[in-house]
CSV table of C-alpha atoms and ligand atoms in Angstrom, one decimal:
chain,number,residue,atom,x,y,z
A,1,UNK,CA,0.0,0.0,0.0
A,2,UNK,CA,1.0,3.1,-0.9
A,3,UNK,CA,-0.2,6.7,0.3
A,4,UNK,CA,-1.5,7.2,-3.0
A,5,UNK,CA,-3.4,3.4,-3.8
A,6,UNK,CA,-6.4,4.9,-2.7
A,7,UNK,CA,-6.4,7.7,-4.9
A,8,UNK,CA,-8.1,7.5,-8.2
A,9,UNK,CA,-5.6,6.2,-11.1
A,10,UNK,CA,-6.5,9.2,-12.6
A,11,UNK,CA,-4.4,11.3,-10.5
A,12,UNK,CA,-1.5,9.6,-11.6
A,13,UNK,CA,-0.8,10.3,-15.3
A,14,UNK,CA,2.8,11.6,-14.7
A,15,UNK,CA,5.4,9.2,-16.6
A,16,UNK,CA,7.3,10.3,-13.5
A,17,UNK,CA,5.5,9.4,-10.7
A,18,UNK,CA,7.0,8.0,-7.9
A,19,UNK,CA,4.2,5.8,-7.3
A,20,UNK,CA,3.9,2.3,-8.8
A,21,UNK,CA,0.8,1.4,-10.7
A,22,UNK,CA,-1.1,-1.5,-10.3
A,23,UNK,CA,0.7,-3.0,-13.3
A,24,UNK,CA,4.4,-2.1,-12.1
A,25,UNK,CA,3.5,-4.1,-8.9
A,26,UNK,CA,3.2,-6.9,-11.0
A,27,UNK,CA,5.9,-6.4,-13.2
A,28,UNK,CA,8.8,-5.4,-10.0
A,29,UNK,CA,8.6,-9.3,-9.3
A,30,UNK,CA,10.8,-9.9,-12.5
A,31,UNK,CA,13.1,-6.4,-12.4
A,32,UNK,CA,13.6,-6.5,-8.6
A,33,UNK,CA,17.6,-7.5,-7.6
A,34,UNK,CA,17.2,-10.7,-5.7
A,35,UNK,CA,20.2,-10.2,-3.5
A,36,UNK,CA,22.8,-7.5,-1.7
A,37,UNK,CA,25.3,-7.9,-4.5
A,38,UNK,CA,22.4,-7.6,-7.3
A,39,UNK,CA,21.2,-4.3,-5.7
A,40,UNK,CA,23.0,-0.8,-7.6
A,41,UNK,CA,23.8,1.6,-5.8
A,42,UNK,CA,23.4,2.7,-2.0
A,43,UNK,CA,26.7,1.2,-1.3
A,44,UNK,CA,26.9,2.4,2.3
A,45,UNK,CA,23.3,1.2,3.6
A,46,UNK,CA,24.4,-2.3,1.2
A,47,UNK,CA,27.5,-2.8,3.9
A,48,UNK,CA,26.2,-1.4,6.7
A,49,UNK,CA,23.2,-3.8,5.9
A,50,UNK,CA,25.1,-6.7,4.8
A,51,UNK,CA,27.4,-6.7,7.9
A,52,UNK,CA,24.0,-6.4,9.9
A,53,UNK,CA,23.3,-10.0,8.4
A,54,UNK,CA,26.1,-11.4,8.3
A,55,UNK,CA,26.3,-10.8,12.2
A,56,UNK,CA,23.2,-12.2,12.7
A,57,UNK,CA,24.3,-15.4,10.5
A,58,UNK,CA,27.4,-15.8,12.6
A,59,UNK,CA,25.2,-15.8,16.1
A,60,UNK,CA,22.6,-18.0,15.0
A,61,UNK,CA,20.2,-15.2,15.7
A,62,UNK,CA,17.1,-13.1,14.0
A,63,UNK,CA,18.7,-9.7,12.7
A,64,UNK,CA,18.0,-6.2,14.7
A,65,UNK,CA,14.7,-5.1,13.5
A,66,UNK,CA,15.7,-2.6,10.6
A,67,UNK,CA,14.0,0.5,9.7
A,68,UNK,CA,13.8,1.7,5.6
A,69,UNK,CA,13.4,5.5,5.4
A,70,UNK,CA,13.4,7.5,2.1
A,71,UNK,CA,11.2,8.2,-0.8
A,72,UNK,CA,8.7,5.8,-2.6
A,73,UNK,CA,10.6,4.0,-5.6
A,74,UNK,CA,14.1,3.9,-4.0
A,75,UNK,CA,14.5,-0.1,-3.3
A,76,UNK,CA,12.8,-0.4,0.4
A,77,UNK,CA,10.6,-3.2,-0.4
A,78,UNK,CA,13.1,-4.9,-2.6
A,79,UNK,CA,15.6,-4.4,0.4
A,80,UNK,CA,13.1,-6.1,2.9
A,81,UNK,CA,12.4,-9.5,0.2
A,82,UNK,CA,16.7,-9.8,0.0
A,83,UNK,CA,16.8,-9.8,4.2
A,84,UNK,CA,14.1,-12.5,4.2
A,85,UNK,CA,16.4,-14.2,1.0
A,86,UNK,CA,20.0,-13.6,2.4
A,87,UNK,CA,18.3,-15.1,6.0
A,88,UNK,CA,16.7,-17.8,4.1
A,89,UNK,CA,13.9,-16.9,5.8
A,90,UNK,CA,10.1,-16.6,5.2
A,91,UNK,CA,8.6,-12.6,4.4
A,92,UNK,CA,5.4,-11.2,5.2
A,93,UNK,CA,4.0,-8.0,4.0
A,94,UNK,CA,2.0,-5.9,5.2
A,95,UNK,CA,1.6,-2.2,5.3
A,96,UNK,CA,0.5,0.6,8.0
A,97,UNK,CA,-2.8,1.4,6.8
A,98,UNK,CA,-4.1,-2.4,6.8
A,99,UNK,CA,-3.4,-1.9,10.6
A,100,UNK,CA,-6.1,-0.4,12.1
A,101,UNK,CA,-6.9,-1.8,15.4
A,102,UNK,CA,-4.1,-3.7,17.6
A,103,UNK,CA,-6.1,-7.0,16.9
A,104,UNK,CA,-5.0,-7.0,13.5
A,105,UNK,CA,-1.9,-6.9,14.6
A,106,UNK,CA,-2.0,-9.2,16.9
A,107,UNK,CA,-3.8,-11.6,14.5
A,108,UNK,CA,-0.1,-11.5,12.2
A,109,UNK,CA,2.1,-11.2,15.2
A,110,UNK,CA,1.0,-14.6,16.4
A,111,UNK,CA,1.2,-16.2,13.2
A,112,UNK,CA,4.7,-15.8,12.5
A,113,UNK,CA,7.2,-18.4,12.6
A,114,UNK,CA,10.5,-18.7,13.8
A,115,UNK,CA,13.1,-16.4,12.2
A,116,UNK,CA,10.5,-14.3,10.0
A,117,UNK,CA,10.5,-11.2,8.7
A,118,UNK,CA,7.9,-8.7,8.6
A,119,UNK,CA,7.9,-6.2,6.4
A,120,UNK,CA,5.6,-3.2,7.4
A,121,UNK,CA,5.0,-0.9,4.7
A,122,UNK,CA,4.5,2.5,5.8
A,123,UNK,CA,4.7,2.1,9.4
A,124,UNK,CA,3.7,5.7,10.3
A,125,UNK,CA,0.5,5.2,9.0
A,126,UNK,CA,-0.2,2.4,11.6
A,127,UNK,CA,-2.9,3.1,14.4
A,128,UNK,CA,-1.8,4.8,17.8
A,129,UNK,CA,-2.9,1.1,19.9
A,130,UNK,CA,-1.4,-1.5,17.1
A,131,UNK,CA,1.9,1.2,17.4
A,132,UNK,CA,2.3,0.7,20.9
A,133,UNK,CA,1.6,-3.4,21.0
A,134,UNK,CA,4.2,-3.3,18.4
A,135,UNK,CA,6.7,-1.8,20.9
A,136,UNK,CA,6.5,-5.0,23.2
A,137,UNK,CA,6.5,-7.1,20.3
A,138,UNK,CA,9.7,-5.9,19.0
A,139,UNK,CA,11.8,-5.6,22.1
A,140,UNK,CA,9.9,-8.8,24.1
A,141,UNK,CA,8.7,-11.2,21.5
A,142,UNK,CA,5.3,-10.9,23.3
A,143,UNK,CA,2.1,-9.4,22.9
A,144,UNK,CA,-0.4,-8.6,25.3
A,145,UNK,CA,-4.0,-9.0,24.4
A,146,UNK,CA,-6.5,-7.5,26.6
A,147,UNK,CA,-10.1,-9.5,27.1
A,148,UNK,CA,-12.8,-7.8,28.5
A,149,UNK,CA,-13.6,-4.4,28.6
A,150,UNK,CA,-13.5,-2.1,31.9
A,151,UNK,CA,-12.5,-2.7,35.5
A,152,UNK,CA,-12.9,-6.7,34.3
A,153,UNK,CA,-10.4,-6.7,31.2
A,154,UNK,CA,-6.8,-8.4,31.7
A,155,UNK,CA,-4.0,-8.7,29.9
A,156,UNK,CA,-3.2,-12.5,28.4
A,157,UNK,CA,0.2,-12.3,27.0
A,158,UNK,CA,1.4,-14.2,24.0
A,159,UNK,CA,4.4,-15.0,23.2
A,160,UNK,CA,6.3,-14.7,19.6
A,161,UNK,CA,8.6,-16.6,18.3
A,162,UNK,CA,11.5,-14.2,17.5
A,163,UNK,CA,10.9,-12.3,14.4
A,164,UNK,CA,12.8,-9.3,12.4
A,165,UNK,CA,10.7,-6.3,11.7
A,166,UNK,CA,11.8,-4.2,8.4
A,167,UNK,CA,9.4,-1.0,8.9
A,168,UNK,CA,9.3,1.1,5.9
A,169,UNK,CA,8.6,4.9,5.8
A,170,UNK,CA,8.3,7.8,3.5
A,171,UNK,CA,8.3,10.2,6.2
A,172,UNK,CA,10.6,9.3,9.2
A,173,UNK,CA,10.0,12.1,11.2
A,174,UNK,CA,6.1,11.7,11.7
A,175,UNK,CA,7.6,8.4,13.6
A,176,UNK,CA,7.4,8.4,17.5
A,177,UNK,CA,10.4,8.0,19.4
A,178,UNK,CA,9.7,5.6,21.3
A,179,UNK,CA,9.2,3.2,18.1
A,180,UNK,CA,12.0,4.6,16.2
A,181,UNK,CA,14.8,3.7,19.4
A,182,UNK,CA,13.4,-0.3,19.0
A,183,UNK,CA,15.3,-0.2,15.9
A,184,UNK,CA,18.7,-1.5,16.0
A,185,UNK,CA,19.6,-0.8,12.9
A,186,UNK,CA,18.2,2.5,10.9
A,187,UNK,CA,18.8,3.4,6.8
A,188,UNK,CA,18.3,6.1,5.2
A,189,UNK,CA,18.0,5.8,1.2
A,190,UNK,CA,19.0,8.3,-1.1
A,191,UNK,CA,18.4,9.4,-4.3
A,192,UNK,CA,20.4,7.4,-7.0
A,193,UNK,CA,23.7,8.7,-9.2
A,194,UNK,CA,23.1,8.4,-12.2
A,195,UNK,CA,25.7,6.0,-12.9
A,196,UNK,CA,23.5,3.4,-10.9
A,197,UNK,CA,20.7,4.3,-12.6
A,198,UNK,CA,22.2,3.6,-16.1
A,199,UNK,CA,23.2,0.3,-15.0
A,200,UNK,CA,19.3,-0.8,-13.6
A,201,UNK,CA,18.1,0.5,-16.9
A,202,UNK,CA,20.9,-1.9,-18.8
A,203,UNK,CA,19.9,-4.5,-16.3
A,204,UNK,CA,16.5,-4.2,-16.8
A,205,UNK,CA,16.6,-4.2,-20.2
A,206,UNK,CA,18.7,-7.2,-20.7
A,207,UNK,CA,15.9,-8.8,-18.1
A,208,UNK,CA,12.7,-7.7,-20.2
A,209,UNK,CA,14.5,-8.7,-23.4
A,210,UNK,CA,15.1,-4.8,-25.0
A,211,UNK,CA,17.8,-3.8,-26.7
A,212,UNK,CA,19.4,-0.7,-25.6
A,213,UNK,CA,22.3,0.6,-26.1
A,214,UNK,CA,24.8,3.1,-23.8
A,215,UNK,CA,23.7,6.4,-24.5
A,216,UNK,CA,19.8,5.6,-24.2
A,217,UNK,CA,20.4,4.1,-20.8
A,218,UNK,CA,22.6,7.1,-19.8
A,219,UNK,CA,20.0,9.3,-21.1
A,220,UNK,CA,17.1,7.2,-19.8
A,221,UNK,CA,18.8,7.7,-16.2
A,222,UNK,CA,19.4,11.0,-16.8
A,223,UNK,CA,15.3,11.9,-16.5
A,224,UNK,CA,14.5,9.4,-14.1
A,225,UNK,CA,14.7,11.7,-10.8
A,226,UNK,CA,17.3,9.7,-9.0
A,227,UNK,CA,14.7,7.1,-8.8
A,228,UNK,CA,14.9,3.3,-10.0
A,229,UNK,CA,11.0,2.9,-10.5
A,230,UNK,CA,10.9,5.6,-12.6
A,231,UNK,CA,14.0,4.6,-14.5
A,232,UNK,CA,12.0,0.9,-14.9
A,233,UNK,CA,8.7,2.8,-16.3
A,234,UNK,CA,10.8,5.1,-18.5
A,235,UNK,CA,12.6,2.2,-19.7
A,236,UNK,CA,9.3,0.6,-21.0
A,237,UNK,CA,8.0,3.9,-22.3
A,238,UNK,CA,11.0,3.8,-24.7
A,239,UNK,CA,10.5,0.3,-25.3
A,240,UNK,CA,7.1,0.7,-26.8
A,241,UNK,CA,8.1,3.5,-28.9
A,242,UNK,CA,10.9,2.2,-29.9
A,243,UNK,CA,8.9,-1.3,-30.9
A,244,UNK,CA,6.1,0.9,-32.9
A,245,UNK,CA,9.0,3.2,-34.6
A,246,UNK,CA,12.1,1.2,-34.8
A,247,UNK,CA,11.3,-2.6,-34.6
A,248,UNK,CA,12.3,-3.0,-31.1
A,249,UNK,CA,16.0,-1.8,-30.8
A,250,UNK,CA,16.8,1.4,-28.4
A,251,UNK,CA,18.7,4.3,-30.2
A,252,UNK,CA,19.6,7.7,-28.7
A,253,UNK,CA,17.3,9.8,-31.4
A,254,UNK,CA,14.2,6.9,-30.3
A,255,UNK,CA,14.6,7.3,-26.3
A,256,UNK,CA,14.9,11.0,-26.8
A,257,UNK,CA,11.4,11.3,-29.1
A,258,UNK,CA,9.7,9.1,-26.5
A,259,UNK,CA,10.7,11.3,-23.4
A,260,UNK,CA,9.6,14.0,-25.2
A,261,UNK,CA,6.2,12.1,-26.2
A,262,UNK,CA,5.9,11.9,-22.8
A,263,UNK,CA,6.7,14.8,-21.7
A,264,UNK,CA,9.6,14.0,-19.6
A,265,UNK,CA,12.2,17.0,-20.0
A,266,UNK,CA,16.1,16.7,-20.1
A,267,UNK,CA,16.5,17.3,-15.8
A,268,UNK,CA,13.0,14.8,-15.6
A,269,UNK,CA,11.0,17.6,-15.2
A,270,UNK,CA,7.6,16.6,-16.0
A,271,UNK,CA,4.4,18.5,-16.9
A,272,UNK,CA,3.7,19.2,-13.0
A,273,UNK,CA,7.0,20.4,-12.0
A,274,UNK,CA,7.0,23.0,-15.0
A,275,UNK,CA,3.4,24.1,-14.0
A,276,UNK,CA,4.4,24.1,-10.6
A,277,UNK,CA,7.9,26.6,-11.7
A,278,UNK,CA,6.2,28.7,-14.0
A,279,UNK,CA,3.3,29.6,-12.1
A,280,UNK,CA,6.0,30.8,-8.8
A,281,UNK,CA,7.6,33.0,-11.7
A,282,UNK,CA,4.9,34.4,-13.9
A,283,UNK,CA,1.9,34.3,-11.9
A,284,UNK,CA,3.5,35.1,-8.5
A,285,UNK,CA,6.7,37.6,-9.8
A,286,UNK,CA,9.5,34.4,-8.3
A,287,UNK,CA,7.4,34.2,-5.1
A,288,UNK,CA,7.1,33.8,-2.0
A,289,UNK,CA,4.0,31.9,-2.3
A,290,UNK,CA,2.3,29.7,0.0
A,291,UNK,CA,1.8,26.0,-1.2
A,292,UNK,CA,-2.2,25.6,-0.7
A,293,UNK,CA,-2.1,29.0,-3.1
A,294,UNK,CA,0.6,27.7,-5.6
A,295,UNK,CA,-1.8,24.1,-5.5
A,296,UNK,CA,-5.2,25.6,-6.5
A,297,UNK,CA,-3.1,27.9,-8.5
A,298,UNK,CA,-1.8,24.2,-10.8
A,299,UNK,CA,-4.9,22.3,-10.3
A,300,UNK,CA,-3.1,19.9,-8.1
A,301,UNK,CA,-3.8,18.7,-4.9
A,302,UNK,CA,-1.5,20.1,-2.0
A,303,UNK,CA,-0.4,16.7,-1.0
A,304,UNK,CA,1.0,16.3,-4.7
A,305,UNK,CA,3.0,19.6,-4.5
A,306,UNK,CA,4.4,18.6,-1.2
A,307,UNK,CA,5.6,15.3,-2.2
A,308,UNK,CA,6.4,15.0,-5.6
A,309,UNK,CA,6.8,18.2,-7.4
A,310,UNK,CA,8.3,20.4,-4.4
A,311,UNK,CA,11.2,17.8,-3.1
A,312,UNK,CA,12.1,17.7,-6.7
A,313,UNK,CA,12.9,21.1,-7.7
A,314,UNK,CA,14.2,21.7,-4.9
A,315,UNK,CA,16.7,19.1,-4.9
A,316,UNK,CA,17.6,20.9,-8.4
A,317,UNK,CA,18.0,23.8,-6.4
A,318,UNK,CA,14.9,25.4,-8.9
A,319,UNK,CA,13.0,26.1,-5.5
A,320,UNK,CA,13.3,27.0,-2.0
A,321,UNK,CA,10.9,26.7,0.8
A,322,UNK,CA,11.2,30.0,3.2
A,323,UNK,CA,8.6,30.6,5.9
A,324,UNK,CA,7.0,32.8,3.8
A,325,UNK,CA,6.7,30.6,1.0
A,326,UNK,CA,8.4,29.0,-2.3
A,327,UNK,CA,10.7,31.0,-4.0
A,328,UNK,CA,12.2,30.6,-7.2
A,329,UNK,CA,15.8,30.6,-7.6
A,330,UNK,CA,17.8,32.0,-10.6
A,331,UNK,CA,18.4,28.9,-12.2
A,332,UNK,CA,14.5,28.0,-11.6
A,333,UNK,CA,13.5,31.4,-13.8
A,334,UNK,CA,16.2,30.3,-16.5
A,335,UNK,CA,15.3,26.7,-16.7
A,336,UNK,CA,12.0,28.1,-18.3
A,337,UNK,CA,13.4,29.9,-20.6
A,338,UNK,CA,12.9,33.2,-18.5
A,339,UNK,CA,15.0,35.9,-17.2
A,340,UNK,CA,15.6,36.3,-13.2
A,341,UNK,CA,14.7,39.2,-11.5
A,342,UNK,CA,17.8,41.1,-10.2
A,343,UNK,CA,16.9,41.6,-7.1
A,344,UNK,CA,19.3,44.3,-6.4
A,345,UNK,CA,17.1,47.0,-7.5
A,346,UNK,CA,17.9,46.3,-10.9
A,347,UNK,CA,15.0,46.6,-13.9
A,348,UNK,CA,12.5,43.9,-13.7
A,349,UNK,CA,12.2,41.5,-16.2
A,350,UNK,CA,9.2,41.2,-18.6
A,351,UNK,CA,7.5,38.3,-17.0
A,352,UNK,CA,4.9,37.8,-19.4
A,353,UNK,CA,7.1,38.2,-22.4
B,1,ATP,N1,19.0,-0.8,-6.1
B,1,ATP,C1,18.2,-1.2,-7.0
B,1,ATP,N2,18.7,-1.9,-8.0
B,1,ATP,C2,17.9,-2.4,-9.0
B,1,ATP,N3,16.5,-2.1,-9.1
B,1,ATP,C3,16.0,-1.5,-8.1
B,1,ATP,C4,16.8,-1.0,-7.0
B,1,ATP,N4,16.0,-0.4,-6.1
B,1,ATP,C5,14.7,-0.4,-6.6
B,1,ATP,N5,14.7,-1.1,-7.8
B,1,ATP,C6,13.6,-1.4,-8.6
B,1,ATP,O1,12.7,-0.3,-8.5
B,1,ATP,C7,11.3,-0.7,-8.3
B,1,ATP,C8,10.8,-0.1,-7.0
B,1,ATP,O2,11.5,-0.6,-5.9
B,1,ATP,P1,10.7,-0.9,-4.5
B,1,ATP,O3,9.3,-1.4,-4.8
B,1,ATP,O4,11.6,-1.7,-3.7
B,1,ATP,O5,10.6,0.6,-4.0
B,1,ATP,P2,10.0,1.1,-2.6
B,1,ATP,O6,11.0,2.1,-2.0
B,1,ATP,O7,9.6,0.0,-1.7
B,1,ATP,O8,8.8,2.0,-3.1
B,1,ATP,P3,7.3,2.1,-2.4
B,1,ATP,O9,7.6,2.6,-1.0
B,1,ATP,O10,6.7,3.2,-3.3
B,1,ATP,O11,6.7,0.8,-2.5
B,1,ATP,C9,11.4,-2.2,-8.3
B,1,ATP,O12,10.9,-2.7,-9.5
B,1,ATP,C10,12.8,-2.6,-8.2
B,1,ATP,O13,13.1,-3.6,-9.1
C-alpha cells in the first residue's frame, strides 16, 4: 500500500511518478535485484546492511529489527524481500494502513514463525494502539491481548517466536520515538547517481529482453529523478516506442522522441514540475508563495506539491521553501526559458514576455 493506492488512477498520469501502478506491482517481481550484490547503488546502507546479516548469520540469531526510510521507488521493499532471502527466511508483507486496530496486529504477530521477517510498509501510518503493542512485540517477542472491557479486562500475554521487523517509511519524522529507538539498525535511502541508474536500466533491459544501447540508458537515467521505479517505467515507455518506430532496438534519437512524447524534460522535469515553476515566476513575480495557493493555482492537490513536485525542484536547487513561501531561484526562472529578476534593484524582467 501506498499513500496514493487509494487515490483514483486518474491522478497519476505523470510518466514520473513515484508511485507504482497497479501494473508495475506486478511487473517489479521480474526487475527486482534478488540479493545484496544484485542491488546498484546505496553502497553504504548495502555494507552497513550486509554486515547487519552477516552478524546475525554468525550468532545464529534473527537480525535487529531494521528500519527503511526515504522516498517511494528507491529499493525499500526490494531491500526487505533480500533480508528475508540472504536469512533464508520466510517474508510477510503488510503495510501501516491495513493496521487499524491492535487486533489485526496481533492476529499477524502470532502467526509468525521462527526467524521471519515482517515487512511493514509504511509504518507511520499504523494506528496509535497496534503502534504501541508493536513496541512490546519488537523488544519482548510478546504481545499482550487485553479480554474484556472495563475494570474486568486483563492482559493474556502471548508470546512470539523471535521475528525481524523491516518497517518502511516515506516520512521518518512523523515516527514516534519511542518506536523509532526499537530499531537497532536505521537506513536512510538516497536518491540514486546516475551512474547506478544507467546500470538498472541496462539490467532491466537485458531482463525484459530490450535492446538498448549506452547512451539511451545514460540518457534514460538521466530523466528518471534519481529514482529506480521511474528509471524501470521510463525504460518501458522507450521500449514501446521504440517497438512501434524502430522494430524493437533502443537508439539515442528513439529514447529522446519518447521522453519528449511523454513529456519528460532533459532534468526529468515533468508536466507538474513546470506548471508548478512557471506559475511561482509568472503568476507570482519568483514568489514567496504559500503551497495551498501555488496548489489551486496548478490544479493539483496540496499533498502532490508537497511530495512529488516540491522535493524535486528543490533538490535541483529550482525552489526554496522559506517561511513565507516558495521562492524561485535564478536557475528556476532560466530553466523556463525566462530571465531572473535582479533583485538588487535592478529593472524587472518582462515576466509575461
Ligand atoms: N538498487 C536497485 N537496483 C535495481 N533495481 C531497483 C533498486 N531499487 C529499486 N529497484 C527497482 O525499483 C522498483 C521499485 O522498488 P521498490 O518497490 O523496492 O521501492 P520502494 O522504496 O519500496 O517503493 P514504495 O515505497 O513506493 O513501495 C522495483 O521494480 C525494483 O526492481
Amino acid at each position: 500500500m501506498t499513500p496514493r493506492e487509494d487515490e483514483t488512477e486518474a491522478a497519476r498520469t505523470s510518466p514520473v511518478d513515484p508511485w507504482p501502478t497497479p501494473d508495475e506491482r506486478a511487473a517489479d517481481a521480474t526487475l527486482r535485484p534478488g540479493t545484496l550484490s544484485e542491488f546498484e547503488g546505496q553502497p553504504r546502507v548495502v555494507d552497513q546492511l550486509g554486515l547487519v546479516l552477516e552478524a546475525a548469520r554468525h550468532r545464529g540469531h534473527t537480525p535487529d529489527h531494521v528500519l527503511l526510510s526515504g522516498p517511494p521507488g528507491l529499493g525499500k521493499t526490494t531491500l526487505a524481500m533480500i533480508i528475508a532471502t540472504e536469512m533464508g527466511a520466510p517474508l510477510r508483507i503488510t503495510s501501516g494502513p491495513a493496521i487499524q486496530h491492535a487486533g489485526d496486529l496481533a492476529a499477524i504477530l502470532s502467526g509468525l514463525t521462527e526467524g521471519e521477517v515482517l515487512f511493514l510498509d509504511e509504518i507511520h501510518r499504523m494506528s496509535r494502539p497496534a503502534e504501541e503493542m508493536l513496541y512490546l512485540a519488537m523488544e519482548d517477542f510478546r504481545v499482550d491481548v487485553v479480554v474484556g472491557k472495563g475494570p474486568g479486562a486483563t492482559a493474556i500475554p502471548i508470546e512470539i517466536p523471535p521475528f525481524t521487523l523491516v518497517g518502511a517509511t516515506t516520512r521518518a519524522g512523523l515516527l514516534p520515538g519511542p518506536l523509532r529507538d526499537r530499531f537497532g539498525f536505521t537506513a536512510q535511502l538516497d536518491f540514486y547517481e546516475a551512474a547506478d541508474l544507467e546500470r538498472i536500466v541496462v539490467r532491466s533491459a537485458a531482463r525484459l529482453g530490450i535492446e538498448v544501447d549506452d547512451a539511451s540508458a545514460a540518457e534514460i537515467a538521466r530523466r528518471s529523478r534519481g529514482t529506480p521505479r521511474i528509471a524501470n517505467r521510463l525504460l518501458r515507455r522507450v521500449r514501446d516506442y521504440a517497438q512501434v518506430h524502430n522494430g524493437g532496438a533502443v537508439t539515442l534519437e528513439l529514447s529522446r522522441g519518447a521522453l519528449e512524447l511523454y513529456e519528460v524534460d532533459p532534468l526529468g522535469l515533468d508536466r507538474l514540475d513546470r506548471a508548478v515553476l512557471e506559475a511561482i515566476c509568472r503568476k507570482f513575480g519568483g514568489g514567496p508563495v504559500g503551497v495551498s495557493t501555488l496548489a489551486i493555482s496548478v490544479g493539483e492537490e496540496t499533498e502532490t506539491i508537497e511530495e512529488v513536485a516540491e522535493p524535486f525542484l528543490v533538490r535541483l536547487g529550482f525552489i526554496m521553501r522559506t517561511p513565507r513561501g516558495r521562492i524561485a531561484t535564478p536557475a528556476g526562472w532560466r530553466h523556463i526559458g525566462l530571465v531572473p529578476p535582479d533583485r538588487s534593484g535592478g529593472a524587472q524582467p518582462d515576466l509575461f514576455a
